[in-house]
mmCIF file of C-alpha atoms in Angstrom:
data_model
loop_
_atom_site.group_PDB
_atom_site.id
_atom_site.type_symbol
_atom_site.label_atom_id
_atom_site.label_comp_id
_atom_site.label_asym_id
_atom_site.label_seq_id
_atom_site.Cartn_x
_atom_site.Cartn_y
_atom_site.Cartn_z
ATOM 1 C CA MET S 231 65.871 234.183 120.960
ATOM 2 C CA GLY S 232 64.774 234.296 117.346
ATOM 3 C CA SER S 233 65.763 237.956 117.067
ATOM 4 C CA LEU S 234 69.146 237.265 118.697
ATOM 5 C CA ALA S 235 69.804 234.416 116.271
ATOM 6 C CA ALA S 236 68.956 236.683 113.346
ATOM 7 C CA VAL S 237 71.420 239.315 114.571
ATOM 8 C CA LEU S 238 74.158 236.692 115.027
ATOM 9 C CA ARG S 239 73.621 235.527 111.455
ATOM 10 C CA HIS S 240 73.951 239.137 110.238
ATOM 11 C CA PRO S 241 76.375 240.863 112.651
ATOM 12 C CA ASP S 242 76.854 243.831 110.309
ATOM 13 C CA ASP S 243 73.240 244.793 111.026
ATOM 14 C CA LEU S 244 73.856 245.177 114.770
ATOM 15 C CA TYR S 245 75.267 248.717 114.737
ATOM 16 C CA PRO S 246 72.511 250.199 112.503
ATOM 17 C CA LEU S 247 69.864 248.501 114.671
ATOM 18 C CA LEU S 248 71.378 249.892 117.870
ATOM 19 C CA LYS S 249 71.634 253.335 116.284
ATOM 20 C CA LEU S 250 67.977 253.220 115.276
ATOM 21 C CA LYS S 251 66.953 252.023 118.742
ATOM 22 C CA MET S 252 68.857 254.879 120.396
ATOM 23 C CA ALA S 253 67.224 257.391 118.050
ATOM 24 C CA SER S 254 63.839 255.947 118.911
ATOM 25 C CA ARG S 255 64.477 256.241 122.652
ATOM 26 C CA GLN S 256 65.518 259.849 122.175
ATOM 27 C CA ALA S 257 62.286 260.472 120.247
ATOM 28 C CA GLU S 258 60.236 258.901 123.049
ATOM 29 C CA LYS S 259 61.427 261.666 125.372
ATOM 30 C CA GLN S 260 59.849 264.215 123.018
ATOM 31 C CA ILE S 261 56.362 262.673 122.982
ATOM 32 C CA PRO S 262 53.790 265.290 124.069
ATOM 33 C CA PRO S 263 52.770 264.827 127.724
ATOM 34 C CA GLU S 264 49.007 265.223 127.198
ATOM 35 C CA PRO S 265 46.944 262.072 127.963
ATOM 36 C CA HIS S 266 45.599 261.719 124.413
ATOM 37 C CA TRP S 267 49.092 261.727 122.938
ATOM 38 C CA ALA S 268 50.327 259.295 125.592
ATOM 39 C CA PHE S 269 47.454 256.975 124.636
ATOM 40 C CA CYS S 270 48.212 257.278 120.916
ATOM 41 C CA TYR S 271 51.906 256.412 121.220
ATOM 42 C CA SER S 272 51.168 253.636 123.692
ATOM 43 C CA MET S 273 48.643 252.142 121.258
ATOM 44 C CA LEU S 274 51.054 252.569 118.380
ATOM 45 C CA HIS S 275 53.485 250.198 120.098
ATOM 46 C CA LYS S 276 50.707 247.716 120.856
ATOM 47 C CA VAL S 277 49.082 247.533 117.413
ATOM 48 C CA SER S 278 52.108 248.110 115.193
ATOM 49 C CA ARG S 279 54.722 245.398 115.327
ATOM 50 C CA SER S 280 56.720 246.719 112.400
ATOM 51 C CA PHE S 281 56.228 250.481 112.149
ATOM 52 C CA ALA S 282 56.393 251.839 115.713
ATOM 53 C CA LEU S 283 60.181 252.033 115.778
ATOM 54 C CA VAL S 284 60.611 253.732 112.397
ATOM 55 C CA ILE S 285 57.741 256.163 112.996
ATOM 56 C CA GLN S 286 59.313 257.482 116.186
ATOM 57 C CA GLN S 287 62.565 258.567 114.548
ATOM 58 C CA LEU S 288 60.771 261.026 112.228
ATOM 59 C CA GLY S 289 60.718 264.784 112.891
ATOM 60 C CA THR S 290 58.244 265.829 115.587
ATOM 61 C CA ASP S 291 55.339 267.228 113.514
ATOM 62 C CA LEU S 292 55.586 264.552 110.848
ATOM 63 C CA ARG S 293 55.970 261.834 113.483
ATOM 64 C CA ASN S 294 52.742 262.910 115.171
ATOM 65 C CA ALA S 295 50.880 263.020 111.848
ATOM 66 C CA VAL S 296 52.102 259.572 110.769
ATOM 67 C CA CYS S 297 51.252 258.145 114.193
ATOM 68 C CA ILE S 298 47.646 259.382 113.944
ATOM 69 C CA PHE S 299 47.391 258.345 110.290
ATOM 70 C CA TYR S 300 48.456 254.840 111.232
ATOM 71 C CA LEU S 301 46.024 254.593 114.172
ATOM 72 C CA VAL S 302 43.078 255.921 112.142
ATOM 73 C CA LEU S 303 43.706 253.342 109.422
ATOM 74 C CA ARG S 304 44.290 250.607 111.999
ATOM 75 C CA ALA S 305 40.901 251.447 113.517
ATOM 76 C CA LEU S 306 39.300 251.378 110.077
ATOM 77 C CA ASP S 307 40.916 248.001 109.445
ATOM 78 C CA THR S 308 39.611 246.716 112.796
ATOM 79 C CA VAL S 309 36.051 247.460 111.694
ATOM 80 C CA GLU S 310 36.634 245.709 108.360
ATOM 81 C CA ASP S 311 38.212 242.629 109.990
ATOM 82 C CA ASP S 312 35.534 242.082 112.668
ATOM 83 C CA THR S 313 33.377 239.307 111.230
ATOM 84 C CA SER S 314 30.838 239.673 114.053
ATOM 85 C CA ILE S 315 29.630 243.038 112.691
ATOM 86 C CA PRO S 316 26.653 242.615 110.318
ATOM 87 C CA THR S 317 27.288 243.921 106.818
ATOM 88 C CA ASP S 318 24.428 246.436 107.031
ATOM 89 C CA VAL S 319 26.127 247.933 110.102
ATOM 90 C CA LYS S 320 29.730 247.643 108.916
ATOM 91 C CA VAL S 321 29.405 249.243 105.478
ATOM 92 C CA PRO S 322 27.989 252.618 106.667
ATOM 93 C CA ILE S 323 30.722 252.855 109.329
ATOM 94 C CA LEU S 324 33.453 252.223 106.756
ATOM 95 C CA ILE S 325 32.010 254.801 104.379
ATOM 96 C CA ALA S 326 31.582 257.477 107.080
ATOM 97 C CA PHE S 327 34.809 256.814 108.995
ATOM 98 C CA HIS S 328 36.567 259.895 107.577
ATOM 99 C CA ARG S 329 33.941 262.052 109.317
ATOM 100 C CA HIS S 330 34.246 260.277 112.660
ATOM 101 C CA VAL S 331 37.860 261.421 113.059
ATOM 102 C CA TYR S 332 36.551 264.967 113.598
ATOM 103 C CA ASP S 333 34.215 263.855 116.403
ATOM 104 C CA ARG S 334 35.869 263.811 119.844
ATOM 105 C CA GLU S 335 32.971 261.755 121.239
ATOM 106 C CA TRP S 336 32.771 258.990 118.618
ATOM 107 C CA HIS S 337 33.776 255.415 119.383
ATOM 108 C CA PHE S 338 32.601 251.983 118.275
ATOM 109 C CA SER S 339 33.147 248.808 120.248
ATOM 110 C CA CYS S 340 34.589 246.050 118.089
ATOM 111 C CA GLY S 341 37.748 244.023 117.662
ATOM 112 C CA THR S 342 39.622 242.165 120.383
ATOM 113 C CA LYS S 343 42.458 242.807 122.842
ATOM 114 C CA GLU S 344 44.417 245.980 122.099
ATOM 115 C CA TYR S 345 42.305 246.695 119.017
ATOM 116 C CA LYS S 346 39.176 246.816 121.182
ATOM 117 C CA VAL S 347 40.925 249.308 123.478
ATOM 118 C CA LEU S 348 41.774 251.444 120.450
ATOM 119 C CA MET S 349 38.152 251.424 119.286
ATOM 120 C CA ASP S 350 36.645 251.966 122.755
ATOM 121 C CA GLN S 351 38.902 254.958 123.388
ATOM 122 C CA PHE S 352 39.058 256.323 119.858
ATOM 123 C CA HIS S 353 38.240 259.788 121.223
ATOM 124 C CA HIS S 354 41.915 260.099 122.165
ATOM 125 C CA VAL S 355 42.897 259.610 118.512
ATOM 126 C CA SER S 356 40.304 262.157 117.353
ATOM 127 C CA THR S 357 41.542 264.684 119.911
ATOM 128 C CA ALA S 358 45.129 264.275 118.702
ATOM 129 C CA PHE S 359 44.008 264.423 115.055
ATOM 130 C CA LEU S 360 42.342 267.797 115.656
ATOM 131 C CA GLU S 361 45.665 269.194 116.902
ATOM 132 C CA LEU S 362 47.482 268.397 113.645
ATOM 133 C CA GLY S 363 48.126 271.007 110.961
ATOM 134 C CA LYS S 364 45.398 271.363 108.333
ATOM 135 C CA GLY S 365 47.602 269.917 105.590
ATOM 136 C CA TYR S 366 48.032 266.751 107.625
ATOM 137 C CA GLN S 367 44.326 266.608 108.496
ATOM 138 C CA ASP S 368 43.261 266.972 104.871
ATOM 139 C CA ALA S 369 45.597 264.189 103.739
ATOM 140 C CA ILE S 370 44.410 261.799 106.470
ATOM 141 C CA GLU S 371 40.732 262.550 105.821
ATOM 142 C CA ASP S 372 41.107 262.064 102.046
ATOM 143 C CA ILE S 373 42.853 258.695 102.326
ATOM 144 C CA THR S 374 40.505 257.466 105.069
ATOM 145 C CA LYS S 375 37.482 258.338 102.909
ATOM 146 C CA ARG S 376 38.859 256.532 99.853
ATOM 147 C CA MET S 377 40.021 253.511 101.840
ATOM 148 C CA GLY S 378 36.710 253.153 103.670
ATOM 149 C CA ALA S 379 34.807 253.215 100.386
ATOM 150 C CA GLY S 380 37.157 250.619 98.910
ATOM 151 C CA MET S 381 36.856 248.327 101.912
ATOM 152 C CA ALA S 382 33.065 248.605 101.734
ATOM 153 C CA LYS S 383 33.211 247.615 98.069
ATOM 154 C CA PHE S 384 35.165 244.443 98.844
ATOM 155 C CA ILE S 385 32.966 243.352 101.770
ATOM 156 C CA CYS S 386 30.775 241.491 99.277
ATOM 157 C CA LYS S 387 33.275 241.048 96.452
ATOM 158 C CA GLU S 388 35.693 238.151 96.090
ATOM 159 C CA VAL S 389 39.203 238.484 94.698
ATOM 160 C CA GLU S 390 38.894 236.532 91.477
ATOM 161 C CA SER S 391 41.284 238.132 88.997
ATOM 162 C CA ILE S 392 44.718 239.694 89.291
ATOM 163 C CA ASP S 393 43.022 243.034 88.557
ATOM 164 C CA ASP S 394 40.776 242.441 91.603
ATOM 165 C CA TYR S 395 43.883 241.622 93.645
ATOM 166 C CA ASP S 396 45.610 244.832 92.587
ATOM 167 C CA GLU S 397 42.461 246.857 93.249
ATOM 168 C CA TYR S 398 41.988 245.399 96.732
ATOM 169 C CA CYS S 399 45.664 245.968 97.592
ATOM 170 C CA TYR S 400 45.362 249.534 96.297
ATOM 171 C CA TYR S 401 42.485 250.251 98.671
ATOM 172 C CA VAL S 402 44.079 248.726 101.775
ATOM 173 C CA ALA S 403 47.779 249.524 101.152
ATOM 174 C CA GLY S 404 48.400 251.538 97.999
ATOM 175 C CA LEU S 405 46.365 254.355 99.517
ATOM 176 C CA VAL S 406 48.618 254.180 102.582
ATOM 177 C CA GLY S 407 51.543 254.889 100.267
ATOM 178 C CA LEU S 408 49.679 257.799 98.671
ATOM 179 C CA GLY S 409 48.764 259.144 102.111
ATOM 180 C CA LEU S 410 52.316 258.978 103.409
ATOM 181 C CA SER S 411 53.551 260.814 100.323
ATOM 182 C CA LYS S 412 50.964 263.519 101.023
ATOM 183 C CA LEU S 413 52.151 263.766 104.648
ATOM 184 C CA PHE S 414 55.801 263.971 103.576
ATOM 185 C CA TYR S 415 54.852 266.761 101.163
ATOM 186 C CA ALA S 416 52.792 268.578 103.804
ATOM 187 C CA SER S 417 55.814 268.518 106.117
ATOM 188 C CA GLY S 418 57.794 270.518 103.549
ATOM 189 C CA THR S 419 60.630 267.987 103.442
ATOM 190 C CA GLU S 420 59.812 266.110 100.227
ATOM 191 C CA ASP S 421 58.337 266.690 96.795
ATOM 192 C CA LEU S 422 55.001 265.015 96.123
ATOM 193 C CA ALA S 423 55.784 261.600 94.658
ATOM 194 C CA PRO S 424 53.855 260.259 91.640
ATOM 195 C CA ASP S 425 50.819 258.238 92.672
ATOM 196 C CA SER S 426 51.998 255.218 90.696
ATOM 197 C CA LEU S 427 55.222 254.969 92.719
ATOM 198 C CA SER S 428 53.462 255.604 96.035
ATOM 199 C CA ASN S 429 50.944 252.885 95.152
ATOM 200 C CA SER S 430 53.691 250.371 94.418
ATOM 201 C CA MET S 431 55.299 251.031 97.805
ATOM 202 C CA GLY S 432 52.081 249.948 99.476
ATOM 203 C CA LEU S 433 51.302 247.075 97.126
ATOM 204 C CA PHE S 434 54.701 245.446 97.574
ATOM 205 C CA LEU S 435 54.311 245.389 101.367
ATOM 206 C CA GLN S 436 50.695 244.235 101.244
ATOM 207 C CA LYS S 437 51.298 241.440 98.759
ATOM 208 C CA THR S 438 54.268 240.234 100.799
ATOM 209 C CA ASN S 439 52.065 240.089 103.904
ATOM 210 C CA ILE S 440 49.283 238.246 102.067
ATOM 211 C CA ILE S 441 51.769 235.646 100.821
ATOM 212 C CA ARG S 442 53.525 235.274 104.179
ATOM 213 C CA ASP S 443 50.308 234.921 106.185
ATOM 214 C CA TYR S 444 48.705 232.206 104.027
ATOM 215 C CA LEU S 445 48.880 229.341 106.507
ATOM 216 C CA GLU S 446 47.886 231.436 109.524
ATOM 217 C CA ASP S 447 44.928 232.905 107.633
ATOM 218 C CA ILE S 448 43.707 229.670 106.040
ATOM 219 C CA ASN S 449 43.659 227.943 109.451
ATOM 220 C CA GLU S 450 42.014 230.813 111.326
ATOM 221 C CA ILE S 451 38.815 230.062 113.256
ATOM 222 C CA PRO S 452 36.341 231.544 112.569
ATOM 223 C CA LYS S 453 37.451 231.384 108.951
ATOM 224 C CA CYS S 454 38.767 234.699 107.662
ATOM 225 C CA ARG S 455 38.607 235.992 104.123
ATOM 226 C CA MET S 456 41.463 235.114 101.811
ATOM 227 C CA PHE S 457 42.806 237.493 99.187
ATOM 228 C CA TRP S 458 44.897 235.198 96.999
ATOM 229 C CA PRO S 459 43.516 235.750 93.475
ATOM 230 C CA ARG S 460 41.698 232.754 92.011
ATOM 231 C CA GLU S 461 43.271 233.572 88.643
ATOM 232 C CA ILE S 462 46.639 232.480 90.089
ATOM 233 C CA TRP S 463 45.883 229.676 92.566
ATOM 234 C CA SER S 464 43.310 227.911 90.386
ATOM 235 C CA LYS S 465 46.101 227.025 87.946
ATOM 236 C CA TYR S 466 47.492 224.673 90.591
ATOM 237 C CA VAL S 467 44.647 223.397 92.829
ATOM 238 C CA ASN S 468 40.856 223.205 92.890
ATOM 239 C CA LYS S 469 40.509 224.848 96.316
ATOM 240 C CA LEU S 470 42.833 227.394 97.920
ATOM 241 C CA GLU S 471 43.105 225.370 101.134
ATOM 242 C CA ASP S 472 44.521 222.418 99.142
ATOM 243 C CA LEU S 473 47.862 224.231 99.019
ATOM 244 C CA LYS S 474 48.466 223.556 102.713
ATOM 245 C CA TYR S 475 48.505 219.768 102.328
ATOM 246 C CA GLU S 476 51.825 217.987 101.981
ATOM 247 C CA GLU S 477 50.719 215.957 98.978
ATOM 248 C CA ASN S 478 50.360 219.249 97.073
ATOM 249 C CA SER S 479 53.742 220.654 98.104
ATOM 250 C CA ASP S 480 55.114 220.833 94.539
ATOM 251 C CA LYS S 481 52.035 222.673 93.309
ATOM 252 C CA ALA S 482 52.176 224.896 96.381
ATOM 253 C CA VAL S 483 55.745 225.946 95.566
ATOM 254 C CA GLN S 484 54.760 226.662 91.964
ATOM 255 C CA CYS S 485 51.822 228.772 93.122
ATOM 256 C CA LEU S 486 54.039 230.549 95.657
ATOM 257 C CA ASN S 487 56.527 231.388 92.917
ATOM 258 C CA ASP S 488 53.681 232.803 90.841
ATOM 259 C CA MET S 489 52.506 234.992 93.734
ATOM 260 C CA VAL S 490 56.035 236.173 94.554
ATOM 261 C CA THR S 491 56.707 237.014 90.903
ATOM 262 C CA ASN S 492 53.572 239.141 90.899
ATOM 263 C CA ALA S 493 54.757 241.014 94.015
ATOM 264 C CA LEU S 494 58.253 241.563 92.618
ATOM 265 C CA MET S 495 56.772 243.555 89.732
ATOM 266 C CA HIS S 496 56.573 246.509 92.161
ATOM 267 C CA VAL S 497 60.229 246.491 93.205
ATOM 268 C CA GLU S 498 61.468 248.828 90.462
ATOM 269 C CA ASP S 499 58.874 251.443 91.408
ATOM 270 C CA CYS S 500 59.830 251.098 95.085
ATOM 271 C CA LEU S 501 63.488 251.735 94.270
ATOM 272 C CA LYS S 502 62.579 254.790 92.176
ATOM 273 C CA TYR S 503 60.423 256.140 95.004
ATOM 274 C CA MET S 504 63.105 255.718 97.659
ATOM 275 C CA SER S 505 65.909 257.051 95.458
ATOM 276 C CA ALA S 506 64.067 260.385 95.197
ATOM 277 C CA LEU S 507 63.781 260.891 98.979
ATOM 278 C CA ARG S 508 65.979 263.613 100.466
ATOM 279 C CA ASP S 509 65.312 263.383 104.198
ATOM 280 C CA HIS S 510 67.343 260.612 105.855
ATOM 281 C CA ALA S 511 64.736 259.864 108.526
ATOM 282 C CA ILE S 512 61.994 259.550 105.902
ATOM 283 C CA PHE S 513 64.253 257.314 103.822
ATOM 284 C CA ARG S 514 64.787 255.019 106.821
ATOM 285 C CA PHE S 515 61.064 255.043 107.541
ATOM 286 C CA CYS S 516 60.332 253.894 103.993
ATOM 287 C CA ALA S 517 63.305 251.585 103.395
ATOM 288 C CA ILE S 518 63.331 249.482 106.566
ATOM 289 C CA PRO S 519 59.863 247.928 106.074
ATOM 290 C CA GLN S 520 60.658 247.253 102.404
ATOM 291 C CA VAL S 521 63.933 245.541 103.248
ATOM 292 C CA ARG S 522 62.108 243.333 105.761
ATOM 293 C CA CYS S 523 60.108 241.901 102.842
ATOM 294 C CA PHE S 524 63.260 240.182 101.618
#
């Protein structure tokens, strides 16, 4: 009902949404029939609430590469997020994850629900990865290696300063932007975008998610890590959780404005990045998630 209400408030969006949905259904008919690819696209829909639709309207080879790229990074993120894994076990897995994608037998049981299924049956993802072109494989391996190392670094490091915040977001999202640019380039459809613009594409999405998910994250049991930089929130409250209390609502709005202003610094770079794209499907893939941030 919420989605229907949103469409009724913005009726001009109905036709583009239907057009995108039809394109996605057409793409579904072209999914490779092999069991490992069926698993990958099935998991994509289960673990990706926002990207599954836009991924499937890409050209076939690029679509497959982006699908595997997303699942590999989602698996990496599942390891990072699982608080039940001891640090001395988690860190080596994060650092070596880029090598595991080449191993058809590797899997690691962690996470919950659909994420546990992804990790338990990761051999399907590895099998699909090994069928990608070498340019795609090299890009995915490079980004996975750098992201795993960055995640390992922040396992024991708090986000204190805005520089820490930007560095963390670079590792978990900016590198996604760099990786996608590498995949677009490997497909032969786009020039290789500057790293600074690719980074901003990821940072804008990540910072928006961090801001949006504050209340859900702060109330999570067991308590999850928070990535709001102390340099910002400490100007308004003594403890980050104080922002959720009604008596601090004015300070909470001021802090929220500060966080949003920080995120908006990346908008100009995002517009420059998207304005340089030539392929319409790639433009939609990049633009739709960014528009959702607003």
